PDB file of C-alpha atoms in Angstrom:
ATOM      1  CA  MET A   1     -57.875  25.943  36.447  1.00 56.00           C
ATOM      2  CA  LEU A   2     -59.888  22.891  37.445  1.00 53.00           C
ATOM      3  CA  VAL A   3     -58.208  21.220  40.431  1.00 54.00           C
ATOM      4  CA  LEU A   4     -58.971  17.519  40.967  1.00 51.00           C
ATOM      5  CA  GLY A   5     -56.701  16.430  43.793  1.00 49.00           C
ATOM      6  CA  PRO A   6     -53.155  16.423  42.386  1.00 47.00           C
ATOM      7  CA  LEU A   7     -54.482  16.911  38.852  1.00 52.00           C
ATOM      8  CA  VAL A   8     -54.753  20.476  37.547  1.00 57.00           C
ATOM      9  CA  LEU A   9     -56.592  20.979  34.241  1.00 64.00           C
ATOM     10  CA  PRO A  10     -57.012  24.219  32.293  1.00 70.00           C
ATOM     11  CA  TRP A  11     -60.655  25.184  31.902  1.00 72.00           C
ATOM     12  CA  ALA A  12     -60.093  25.946  28.224  1.00 79.00           C
ATOM     13  CA  GLY A  13     -59.104  22.318  27.614  1.00 80.00           C
ATOM     14  CA  VAL A  14     -62.064  21.033  29.627  1.00 86.00           C
ATOM     15  CA  ILE A  15     -64.426  23.163  27.515  1.00 89.00           C
ATOM     16  CA  VAL A  16     -62.922  21.858  24.261  1.00 91.00           C
ATOM     17  CA  LEU A  17     -63.259  18.254  25.455  1.00 91.00           C
ATOM     18  CA  ALA A  18     -66.862  18.774  26.576  1.00 94.00           C
ATOM     19  CA  ALA A  19     -67.754  20.433  23.253  1.00 93.00           C
ATOM     20  CA  TRP A  20     -66.206  17.553  21.304  1.00 92.00           C
ATOM     21  CA  LEU A  21     -68.023  14.916  23.383  1.00 94.00           C
ATOM     22  CA  ALA A  22     -71.347  16.668  22.775  1.00 95.00           C
ATOM     23  CA  ALA A  23     -70.625  17.072  19.060  1.00 94.00           C
ATOM     24  CA  SER A  24     -69.559  13.441  18.777  1.00 94.00           C
ATOM     25  CA  THR A  25     -72.788  12.290  20.433  1.00 95.00           C
ATOM     26  CA  VAL A  26     -74.866  14.421  18.056  1.00 95.00           C
ATOM     27  CA  HIS A  27     -72.822  13.110  15.104  1.00 95.00           C
ATOM     28  CA  ASP A  28     -73.432   9.453  16.012  1.00 94.00           C
ATOM     29  CA  ARG A  29     -77.136   9.828  16.793  1.00 94.00           C
ATOM     30  CA  ALA A  30     -77.861  11.880  13.672  1.00 95.00           C
ATOM     31  CA  GLY A  31     -76.004   9.304  11.597  1.00 93.00           C
ATOM     32  CA  ARG A  32     -78.022   6.434  13.067  1.00 93.00           C
ATOM     33  CA  ARG A  33     -81.298   8.268  12.457  1.00 94.00           C
ATOM     34  CA  ALA A  34     -80.270   8.715   8.822  1.00 93.00           C
ATOM     35  CA  GLY A  35     -79.523   4.995   8.556  1.00 93.00           C
ATOM     36  CA  LEU A  36     -75.808   5.535   7.981  1.00 93.00           C
ATOM     37  CA  PRO A  37     -73.071   3.112   9.042  1.00 91.00           C
ATOM     38  CA  PRO A  38     -70.614   4.353  11.695  1.00 87.00           C
ATOM     39  CA  GLY A  39     -68.410   7.075  10.267  1.00 86.00           C
ATOM     40  CA  PRO A  40     -65.044   8.583  11.228  1.00 90.00           C
ATOM     41  CA  HIS A  41     -66.022  12.213  10.808  1.00 93.00           C
ATOM     42  CA  ALA A  42     -66.287  13.176  14.484  1.00 91.00           C
ATOM     43  CA  TRP A  43     -62.662  12.175  15.066  1.00 93.00           C
ATOM     44  CA  ALA A  44     -61.458  13.426  11.689  1.00 94.00           C
ATOM     45  CA  LEU A  45     -63.080  16.837  12.100  1.00 94.00           C
ATOM     46  CA  ALA A  46     -61.733  17.282  15.637  1.00 94.00           C
ATOM     47  CA  LEU A  47     -58.190  16.247  14.716  1.00 95.00           C
ATOM     48  CA  LEU A  48     -58.219  18.492  11.638  1.00 96.00           C
ATOM     49  CA  ALA A  49     -59.429  21.476  13.657  1.00 95.00           C
ATOM     50  CA  LEU A  50     -56.820  20.922  16.381  1.00 94.00           C
ATOM     51  CA  ALA A  51     -54.016  20.446  13.853  1.00 96.00           C
ATOM     52  CA  ALA A  52     -55.021  23.610  12.003  1.00 97.00           C
ATOM     53  CA  ALA A  53     -55.241  25.608  15.248  1.00 96.00           C
ATOM     54  CA  ARG A  54     -51.780  24.450  16.257  1.00 95.00           C
ATOM     55  CA  LEU A  55     -50.343  25.068  12.791  1.00 96.00           C
ATOM     56  CA  GLY A  56     -51.759  28.580  12.737  1.00 96.00           C
ATOM     57  CA  PHE A  57     -50.079  29.397  16.036  1.00 95.00           C
ATOM     58  CA  VAL A  58     -46.763  27.849  14.981  1.00 95.00           C
ATOM     59  CA  LEU A  59     -46.742  29.847  11.745  1.00 95.00           C
ATOM     60  CA  GLN A  60     -47.551  33.039  13.641  1.00 93.00           C
ATOM     61  CA  TYR A  61     -44.581  32.490  15.949  1.00 93.00           C
ATOM     62  CA  GLY A  62     -42.309  30.756  13.471  1.00 91.00           C
ATOM     63  CA  ARG A  63     -39.242  32.664  14.634  1.00 89.00           C
ATOM     64  CA  GLU A  64     -39.602  31.328  18.160  1.00 89.00           C
ATOM     65  CA  TYR A  65     -39.932  27.747  16.908  1.00 90.00           C
ATOM     66  CA  ALA A  66     -37.149  28.026  14.314  1.00 87.00           C
ATOM     67  CA  SER A  67     -34.337  27.150  16.723  1.00 80.00           C
ATOM     68  CA  ALA A  68     -36.214  24.087  18.033  1.00 81.00           C
ATOM     69  CA  PRO A  69     -38.755  22.985  15.409  1.00 86.00           C
ATOM     70  CA  TRP A  70     -39.680  19.828  17.345  1.00 85.00           C
ATOM     71  CA  ALA A  71     -41.086  22.067  20.093  1.00 86.00           C
ATOM     72  CA  ALA A  72     -44.028  22.759  17.772  1.00 89.00           C
ATOM     73  CA  LEU A  73     -45.261  19.255  18.592  1.00 89.00           C
ATOM     74  CA  ASP A  74     -45.292  19.942  22.340  1.00 87.00           C
ATOM     75  CA  ILE A  75     -48.812  21.238  22.889  1.00 86.00           C
ATOM     76  CA  ARG A  76     -48.277  21.635  26.627  1.00 84.00           C
ATOM     77  CA  ASP A  77     -47.385  25.283  25.987  1.00 86.00           C
ATOM     78  CA  GLY A  78     -51.055  26.010  25.193  1.00 86.00           C
ATOM     79  CA  GLY A  79     -50.364  27.702  21.863  1.00 91.00           C
ATOM     80  CA  TRP A  80     -53.447  27.595  19.611  1.00 92.00           C
ATOM     81  CA  ALA A  81     -54.960  29.830  16.933  1.00 94.00           C
ATOM     82  CA  ALA A  82     -58.685  29.194  17.383  1.00 93.00           C
ATOM     83  CA  GLY A  83     -59.645  30.973  14.177  1.00 94.00           C
ATOM     84  CA  TRP A  84     -57.594  28.537  12.112  1.00 96.00           C
ATOM     85  CA  GLY A  85     -59.324  25.596  13.778  1.00 95.00           C
ATOM     86  CA  LEU A  86     -62.801  26.972  13.125  1.00 95.00           C
ATOM     87  CA  LEU A  87     -61.889  27.699   9.500  1.00 96.00           C
ATOM     88  CA  ALA A  88     -60.598  24.149   8.996  1.00 96.00           C
ATOM     89  CA  ALA A  89     -63.819  22.705  10.445  1.00 96.00           C
ATOM     90  CA  LEU A  90     -65.895  24.916   8.161  1.00 96.00           C
ATOM     91  CA  LEU A  91     -63.925  23.828   5.095  1.00 97.00           C
ATOM     92  CA  TYR A  92     -64.361  20.159   6.076  1.00 96.00           C
ATOM     93  CA  VAL A  93     -68.122  20.556   6.297  1.00 96.00           C
ATOM     94  CA  LEU A  94     -68.198  22.560   3.058  1.00 97.00           C
ATOM     95  CA  ALA A  95     -66.272  19.809   1.250  1.00 97.00           C
ATOM     96  CA  LEU A  96     -68.844  17.228   2.354  1.00 96.00           C
ATOM     97  CA  TRP A  97     -71.691  19.407   1.071  1.00 96.00           C
ATOM     98  CA  LEU A  98     -70.006  20.054  -2.266  1.00 96.00           C
ATOM     99  CA  ARG A  99     -69.523  16.301  -2.727  1.00 95.00           C
ATOM    100  CA  ARG A 100     -73.124  15.679  -1.560  1.00 95.00           C
ATOM    101  CA  HIS A 101     -71.696  13.196   0.924  1.00 95.00           C
ATOM    102  CA  PRO A 102     -74.376  11.245   2.837  1.00 95.00           C
ATOM    103  CA  TRP A 103     -72.803  12.335   6.136  1.00 95.00           C
ATOM    104  CA  ARG A 104     -72.999  16.046   5.298  1.00 94.00           C
ATOM    105  CA  ARG A 105     -76.049  16.840   7.442  1.00 95.00           C
ATOM    106  CA  PRO A 106     -74.994  14.918  10.589  1.00 95.00           C
ATOM    107  CA  VAL A 107     -71.484  16.382  10.383  1.00 96.00           C
ATOM    108  CA  ALA A 108     -72.775  19.917   9.845  1.00 96.00           C
ATOM    109  CA  LEU A 109     -75.118  19.564  12.818  1.00 96.00           C
ATOM    110  CA  ALA A 110     -72.347  18.131  15.008  1.00 95.00           C
ATOM    111  CA  ALA A 111     -69.932  20.887  13.971  1.00 95.00           C
ATOM    112  CA  ALA A 112     -72.531  23.550  14.772  1.00 96.00           C
ATOM    113  CA  VAL A 113     -73.190  22.030  18.209  1.00 96.00           C
ATOM    114  CA  GLY A 114     -69.485  21.690  19.008  1.00 94.00           C
ATOM    115  CA  ALA A 115     -68.592  25.201  17.861  1.00 94.00           C
ATOM    116  CA  GLY A 116     -71.594  26.683  19.650  1.00 95.00           C
ATOM    117  CA  LEU A 117     -70.776  24.977  22.943  1.00 94.00           C
ATOM    118  CA  TRP A 118     -67.122  25.970  22.666  1.00 92.00           C
ATOM    119  CA  LEU A 119     -68.016  29.611  22.012  1.00 92.00           C
ATOM    120  CA  ALA A 120     -70.571  29.624  24.833  1.00 94.00           C
ATOM    121  CA  GLY A 121     -68.183  27.931  27.255  1.00 90.00           C
ATOM    122  CA  THR A 122     -65.390  30.317  26.374  1.00 88.00           C
ATOM    123  CA  GLY A 123     -67.720  33.263  26.914  1.00 89.00           C
ATOM    124  CA  VAL A 124     -68.845  31.971  30.301  1.00 88.00           C
ATOM    125  CA  LEU A 125     -65.219  31.369  31.269  1.00 78.00           C
ATOM    126  CA  GLN A 126     -64.346  34.967  30.406  1.00 76.00           C
ATOM    127  CA  LEU A 127     -67.289  36.290  32.416  1.00 78.00           C
ATOM    128  CA  ALA A 128     -66.413  34.075  35.365  1.00 71.00           C
ATOM    129  CA  GLN A 129     -62.844  35.295  35.534  1.00 65.00           C
ATOM    130  CA  PRO A 130     -62.221  37.400  38.649  1.00 59.00           C
ATOM    131  CA  ALA A 131     -61.633  41.063  38.016  1.00 59.00           C
ATOM    132  CA  LEU A 132     -57.963  41.744  37.340  1.00 54.00           C
ATOM    133  CA  PRO A 133     -56.312  43.916  39.993  1.00 55.00           C
ATOM    134  CA  ALA A 134     -55.862  47.513  38.938  1.00 56.00           C
ATOM    135  CA  ALA A 135     -52.279  47.593  40.139  1.00 73.00           C
ATOM    136  CA  LEU A 136     -49.366  45.429  41.143  1.00 88.00           C
ATOM    137  CA  PRO A 137     -50.307  43.781  44.461  1.00 89.00           C
ATOM    138  CA  ALA A 138     -49.015  45.282  47.677  1.00 90.00           C
ATOM    139  CA  TRP A 139     -46.488  42.532  48.343  1.00 93.00           C
ATOM    140  CA  GLN A 140     -42.821  42.609  49.272  1.00 93.00           C
ATOM    141  CA  GLY A 141     -40.323  39.794  48.946  1.00 93.00           C
ATOM    142  CA  VAL A 142     -36.639  39.375  49.672  1.00 94.00           C
ATOM    143  CA  ALA A 143     -34.355  38.549  46.756  1.00 96.00           C
ATOM    144  CA  LEU A 144     -31.466  36.129  47.039  1.00 96.00           C
ATOM    145  CA  ASP A 145     -29.071  39.079  47.112  1.00 94.00           C
ATOM    146  CA  ALA A 146     -30.809  40.064  50.396  1.00 93.00           C
ATOM    147  CA  ARG A 147     -32.462  43.145  48.913  1.00 95.00           C
ATOM    148  CA  PRO A 148     -36.193  43.732  49.456  1.00 95.00           C
ATOM    149  CA  VAL A 149     -38.346  44.025  46.337  1.00 95.00           C
ATOM    150  CA  GLN A 150     -41.690  45.814  46.551  1.00 94.00           C
ATOM    151  CA  LEU A 151     -43.961  45.013  43.614  1.00 94.00           C
ATOM    152  CA  PRO A 152     -45.823  48.376  43.578  1.00 93.00           C
ATOM    153  CA  ALA A 153     -42.455  50.160  43.301  1.00 93.00           C
ATOM    154  CA  LEU A 154     -41.855  48.466  39.930  1.00 94.00           C
ATOM    155  CA  GLN A 155     -44.675  50.371  38.234  1.00 92.00           C
ATOM    156  CA  GLY A 156     -43.364  52.218  35.209  1.00 92.00           C
ATOM    157  CA  GLN A 157     -41.979  49.185  33.397  1.00 93.00           C
ATOM    158  CA  PRO A 158     -43.512  45.886  32.221  1.00 95.00           C
ATOM    159  CA  VAL A 159     -43.174  43.173  34.862  1.00 96.00           C
ATOM    160  CA  VAL A 160     -43.333  39.389  34.495  1.00 96.00           C
ATOM    161  CA  VAL A 161     -43.882  37.452  37.736  1.00 96.00           C
ATOM    162  CA  ASN A 162     -43.222  33.723  37.572  1.00 97.00           C
ATOM    163  CA  LEU A 163     -44.552  31.601  40.464  1.00 96.00           C
ATOM    164  CA  TRP A 164     -42.532  28.408  40.680  1.00 96.00           C
ATOM    165  CA  ALA A 165     -41.032  25.658  42.824  1.00 95.00           C
ATOM    166  CA  SER A 166     -37.996  23.455  42.295  1.00 95.00           C
ATOM    167  CA  TRP A 167     -40.049  20.221  42.615  1.00 94.00           C
ATOM    168  CA  CYS A 168     -42.285  21.275  39.687  1.00 93.00           C
ATOM    169  CA  PRO A 169     -41.105  19.702  36.353  1.00 92.00           C
ATOM    170  CA  PRO A 170     -42.771  22.269  34.029  1.00 92.00           C
ATOM    171  CA  CYS A 171     -41.311  25.067  36.186  1.00 94.00           C
ATOM    172  CA  ARG A 172     -37.836  23.675  35.557  1.00 94.00           C
ATOM    173  CA  ARG A 173     -38.468  23.162  31.843  1.00 93.00           C
ATOM    174  CA  GLU A 174     -39.540  26.759  31.267  1.00 94.00           C
ATOM    175  CA  MET A 175     -36.611  28.337  33.138  1.00 95.00           C
ATOM    176  CA  PRO A 176     -34.318  28.553  30.049  1.00 94.00           C
ATOM    177  CA  VAL A 177     -37.138  30.184  28.057  1.00 94.00           C
ATOM    178  CA  LEU A 178     -37.633  32.859  30.713  1.00 96.00           C
ATOM    179  CA  LEU A 179     -33.888  33.446  31.052  1.00 96.00           C
ATOM    180  CA  ARG A 180     -33.492  33.963  27.298  1.00 94.00           C
ATOM    181  CA  ALA A 181     -36.425  36.360  27.261  1.00 94.00           C
ATOM    182  CA  GLN A 182     -34.904  38.354  30.123  1.00 95.00           C
ATOM    183  CA  ALA A 183     -31.637  38.705  28.200  1.00 94.00           C
ATOM    184  CA  GLU A 184     -33.451  39.696  24.989  1.00 92.00           C
ATOM    185  CA  HIS A 185     -35.849  42.183  26.606  1.00 93.00           C
ATOM    186  CA  PRO A 186     -33.954  44.162  29.274  1.00 92.00           C
ATOM    187  CA  GLN A 187     -36.779  46.723  29.424  1.00 93.00           C
ATOM    188  CA  VAL A 188     -39.021  44.070  31.005  1.00 95.00           C
ATOM    189  CA  ARG A 189     -38.471  43.128  34.657  1.00 96.00           C
ATOM    190  CA  PHE A 190     -38.603  39.375  35.219  1.00 97.00           C
ATOM    191  CA  LEU A 191     -39.127  38.038  38.740  1.00 97.00           C
ATOM    192  CA  TRP A 192     -38.999  34.411  39.845  1.00 97.00           C
ATOM    193  CA  VAL A 193     -41.028  34.185  43.062  1.00 97.00           C
ATOM    194  CA  ASN A 194     -40.495  30.799  44.696  1.00 96.00           C
ATOM    195  CA  GLN A 195     -43.545  29.350  46.408  1.00 95.00           C
ATOM    196  CA  GLY A 196     -43.230  27.548  49.699  1.00 93.00           C
ATOM    197  CA  GLU A 197     -39.641  26.266  49.728  1.00 95.00           C
ATOM    198  CA  ALA A 198     -36.844  26.754  52.199  1.00 95.00           C
ATOM    199  CA  PRO A 199     -34.215  29.418  51.372  1.00 95.00           C
ATOM    200  CA  GLU A 200     -31.388  26.885  51.062  1.00 95.00           C
ATOM    201  CA  THR A 201     -33.381  24.920  48.484  1.00 96.00           C
ATOM    202  CA  VAL A 202     -34.059  28.039  46.429  1.00 96.00           C
ATOM    203  CA  ILE A 203     -30.444  29.203  46.651  1.00 96.00           C
ATOM    204  CA  GLY A 204     -29.124  25.858  45.456  1.00 95.00           C
ATOM    205  CA  PHE A 205     -31.591  25.662  42.570  1.00 95.00           C
ATOM    206  CA  ALA A 206     -30.944  29.252  41.476  1.00 95.00           C
ATOM    207  CA  ALA A 207     -27.192  28.670  41.448  1.00 94.00           C
ATOM    208  CA  ALA A 208     -27.527  25.447  39.454  1.00 93.00           C
ATOM    209  CA  HIS A 209     -29.762  27.096  36.847  1.00 92.00           C
ATOM    210  CA  GLN A 210     -27.938  30.452  36.777  1.00 92.00           C
ATOM    211  CA  LEU A 211     -30.947  32.467  37.855  1.00 95.00           C
ATOM    212  CA  PRO A 212     -30.079  36.094  38.708  1.00 95.00           C
ATOM    213  CA  GLN A 213     -30.011  36.526  42.474  1.00 95.00           C
ATOM    214  CA  ALA A 214     -31.559  39.996  42.316  1.00 95.00           C
ATOM    215  CA  ASP A 215     -34.628  38.614  40.540  1.00 96.00           C
ATOM    216  CA  VAL A 216     -35.277  35.439  42.536  1.00 97.00           C
ATOM    217  CA  LEU A 217     -37.579  36.157  45.477  1.00 97.00           C
ATOM    218  CA  LEU A 218     -38.409  34.037  48.503  1.00 96.00           C
ATOM    219  CA  ASP A 219     -42.048  33.482  49.428  1.00 94.00           C
ATOM    220  CA  THR A 220     -41.877  30.650  51.944  1.00 93.00           C
ATOM    221  CA  PRO A 221     -45.560  30.920  53.034  1.00 93.00           C
ATOM    222  CA  SER A 222     -46.707  31.108  49.362  1.00 92.00           C
ATOM    223  CA  GLN A 223     -48.325  34.415  50.210  1.00 92.00           C
ATOM    224  CA  LEU A 224     -48.185  35.965  46.740  1.00 92.00           C
ATOM    225  CA  GLY A 225     -49.837  33.006  45.031  1.00 89.00           C
ATOM    226  CA  ALA A 226     -52.661  33.080  47.585  1.00 88.00           C
ATOM    227  CA  LEU A 227     -52.987  36.865  47.274  1.00 88.00           C
ATOM    228  CA  LEU A 228     -53.342  36.623  43.505  1.00 86.00           C
ATOM    229  CA  GLY A 229     -55.583  33.555  43.636  1.00 81.00           C
ATOM    230  CA  HIS A 230     -53.170  31.358  41.666  1.00 81.00           C
ATOM    231  CA  ARG A 231     -51.892  28.282  43.483  1.00 79.00           C
ATOM    232  CA  ALA A 232     -51.150  26.079  40.464  1.00 84.00           C
ATOM    233  CA  LEU A 233     -47.501  25.969  39.433  1.00 91.00           C
ATOM    234  CA  PRO A 234     -46.078  27.245  37.256  1.00 92.00           C
ATOM    235  CA  THR A 235     -48.137  30.400  36.884  1.00 93.00           C
ATOM    236  CA  THR A 236     -46.798  33.483  35.147  1.00 95.00           C
ATOM    237  CA  LEU A 237     -48.399  36.911  35.477  1.00 94.00           C
ATOM    238  CA  PHE A 238     -47.834  39.746  33.013  1.00 95.00           C
ATOM    239  CA  PHE A 239     -48.165  43.343  34.227  1.00 94.00           C
ATOM    240  CA  ASN A 240     -47.933  46.320  31.877  1.00 93.00           C
ATOM    241  CA  ALA A 241     -46.028  49.523  32.625  1.00 92.00           C
ATOM    242  CA  GLN A 242     -49.112  50.982  34.309  1.00 91.00           C
ATOM    243  CA  GLY A 243     -49.006  48.160  36.843  1.00 91.00           C
ATOM    244  CA  GLU A 244     -52.141  46.489  35.422  1.00 90.00           C
ATOM    245  CA  LEU A 245     -52.393  42.721  35.159  1.00 90.00           C
ATOM    246  CA  ALA A 246     -52.785  42.119  31.431  1.00 89.00           C
ATOM    247  CA  ALA A 247     -52.562  38.327  31.243  1.00 88.00           C
ATOM    248  CA  VAL A 248     -52.023  35.148  33.248  1.00 89.00           C
ATOM    249  CA  ARG A 249     -50.543  31.911  31.959  1.00 90.00           C
ATOM    250  CA  SER A 250     -51.128  28.865  34.169  1.00 87.00           C
ATOM    251  CA  GLY A 251     -48.920  26.101  32.878  1.00 88.00           C
ATOM    252  CA  GLU A 252     -45.657  25.739  31.036  1.00 91.00           C
ATOM    253  CA  LEU A 253     -44.439  28.514  28.739  1.00 93.00           C
ATOM    254  CA  SER A 254     -42.644  28.005  25.450  1.00 93.00           C
ATOM    255  CA  ALA A 255     -40.703  30.732  23.655  1.00 93.00           C
ATOM    256  CA  ALA A 256     -43.748  31.259  21.436  1.00 94.00           C
ATOM    257  CA  THR A 257     -46.378  31.506  24.172  1.00 94.00           C
ATOM    258  CA  LEU A 258     -44.071  33.763  26.164  1.00 95.00           C
ATOM    259  CA  ALA A 259     -43.694  36.040  23.131  1.00 94.00           C
ATOM    260  CA  GLN A 260     -47.473  35.999  22.715  1.00 94.00           C
ATOM    261  CA  HIS A 261     -47.992  37.208  26.287  1.00 94.00           C
ATOM    262  CA  LEU A 262     -45.132  39.711  26.261  1.00 95.00           C
ATOM    263  CA  ALA A 263     -46.771  41.440  23.296  1.00 93.00           C
ATOM    264  CA  LEU A 264     -49.691  42.277  25.608  1.00 91.00           C
ATOM    265  CA  ILE A 265     -47.627  44.311  28.067  1.00 91.00           C
ATOM    266  CA  ALA A 266     -45.203  46.224  25.848  1.00 82.00           C
ATOM    267  CA  PRO A 267     -45.293  47.809  22.382  1.00 69.00           C
ATOM    268  CA  ALA A 268     -44.105  45.534  19.592  1.00 57.00           C
ATOM    269  CA  GLN A 269     -41.181  47.802  18.756  1.00 44.00           C
ATOM    270  CA  ALA A 270     -40.039  47.709  22.381  1.00 48.00           C
ATOM    271  CA  LEU A 271     -39.904  43.930  22.271  1.00 51.00           C
ATOM    272  CA  THR A 272     -37.786  43.718  19.152  1.00 49.00           C
ATOM    273  CA  LYS A 273     -34.730  41.629  19.844  1.00 49.00           C
ATOM    274  CA  PRO A 274     -31.458  43.595  19.799  1.00 45.00           C
TER     275      PRO A 274
END
């Protein structure tokens, strides 16, 4: 995540924006060199690619969106199918070439630059990611039912660790999604680890939102977030049954993006809803 004061931006979004700005610049300059009037293709191509990427993800997780179709428009959940977006961009360029449109060369060049920068940026981002810990971190918290919970002792089952705070709007919005997933997938252990708040605040919030006391942990010094290197809230970490960190989602989860990440830590048949 890119942290700019109170603003926290996902690197993936920053890379997409940078790639589009570069592609748009190439598009405009190539068009001017060819003596063409200003054209809408930079915007049209980007919007088409984004719409196709979102549509591909929504179709893939149609069951999760079926109960709340309007949630498909909320892109804050970070659900995208990149392959669909690239395919849509390719088809757009191909259509211009088949029609021998005067903008075909500038658009093709801009699309190549944008796609190349996005692929390169995504690759660098993957290489720059810190090595995932081999096991659940050696951290112990106290649940609201006063029982201690040691993370390493949970190895043997998939574990989802949600770092949250009551003052965080996206944390509050994703609580019902996590609660439904816990009820639907009892073989997965869900933990809500509060970051930095007083016990009375956490107790009141958990009671109001019907969070299970045995699964809500206190972390007043925000030790776990610092230990894992994730201070942005909400952040959700997905550990498989071997205790390995398989995925991290920084930002709000929807039912679809939660299902996408759960599939990484448990076999598909084990995640089938009862």
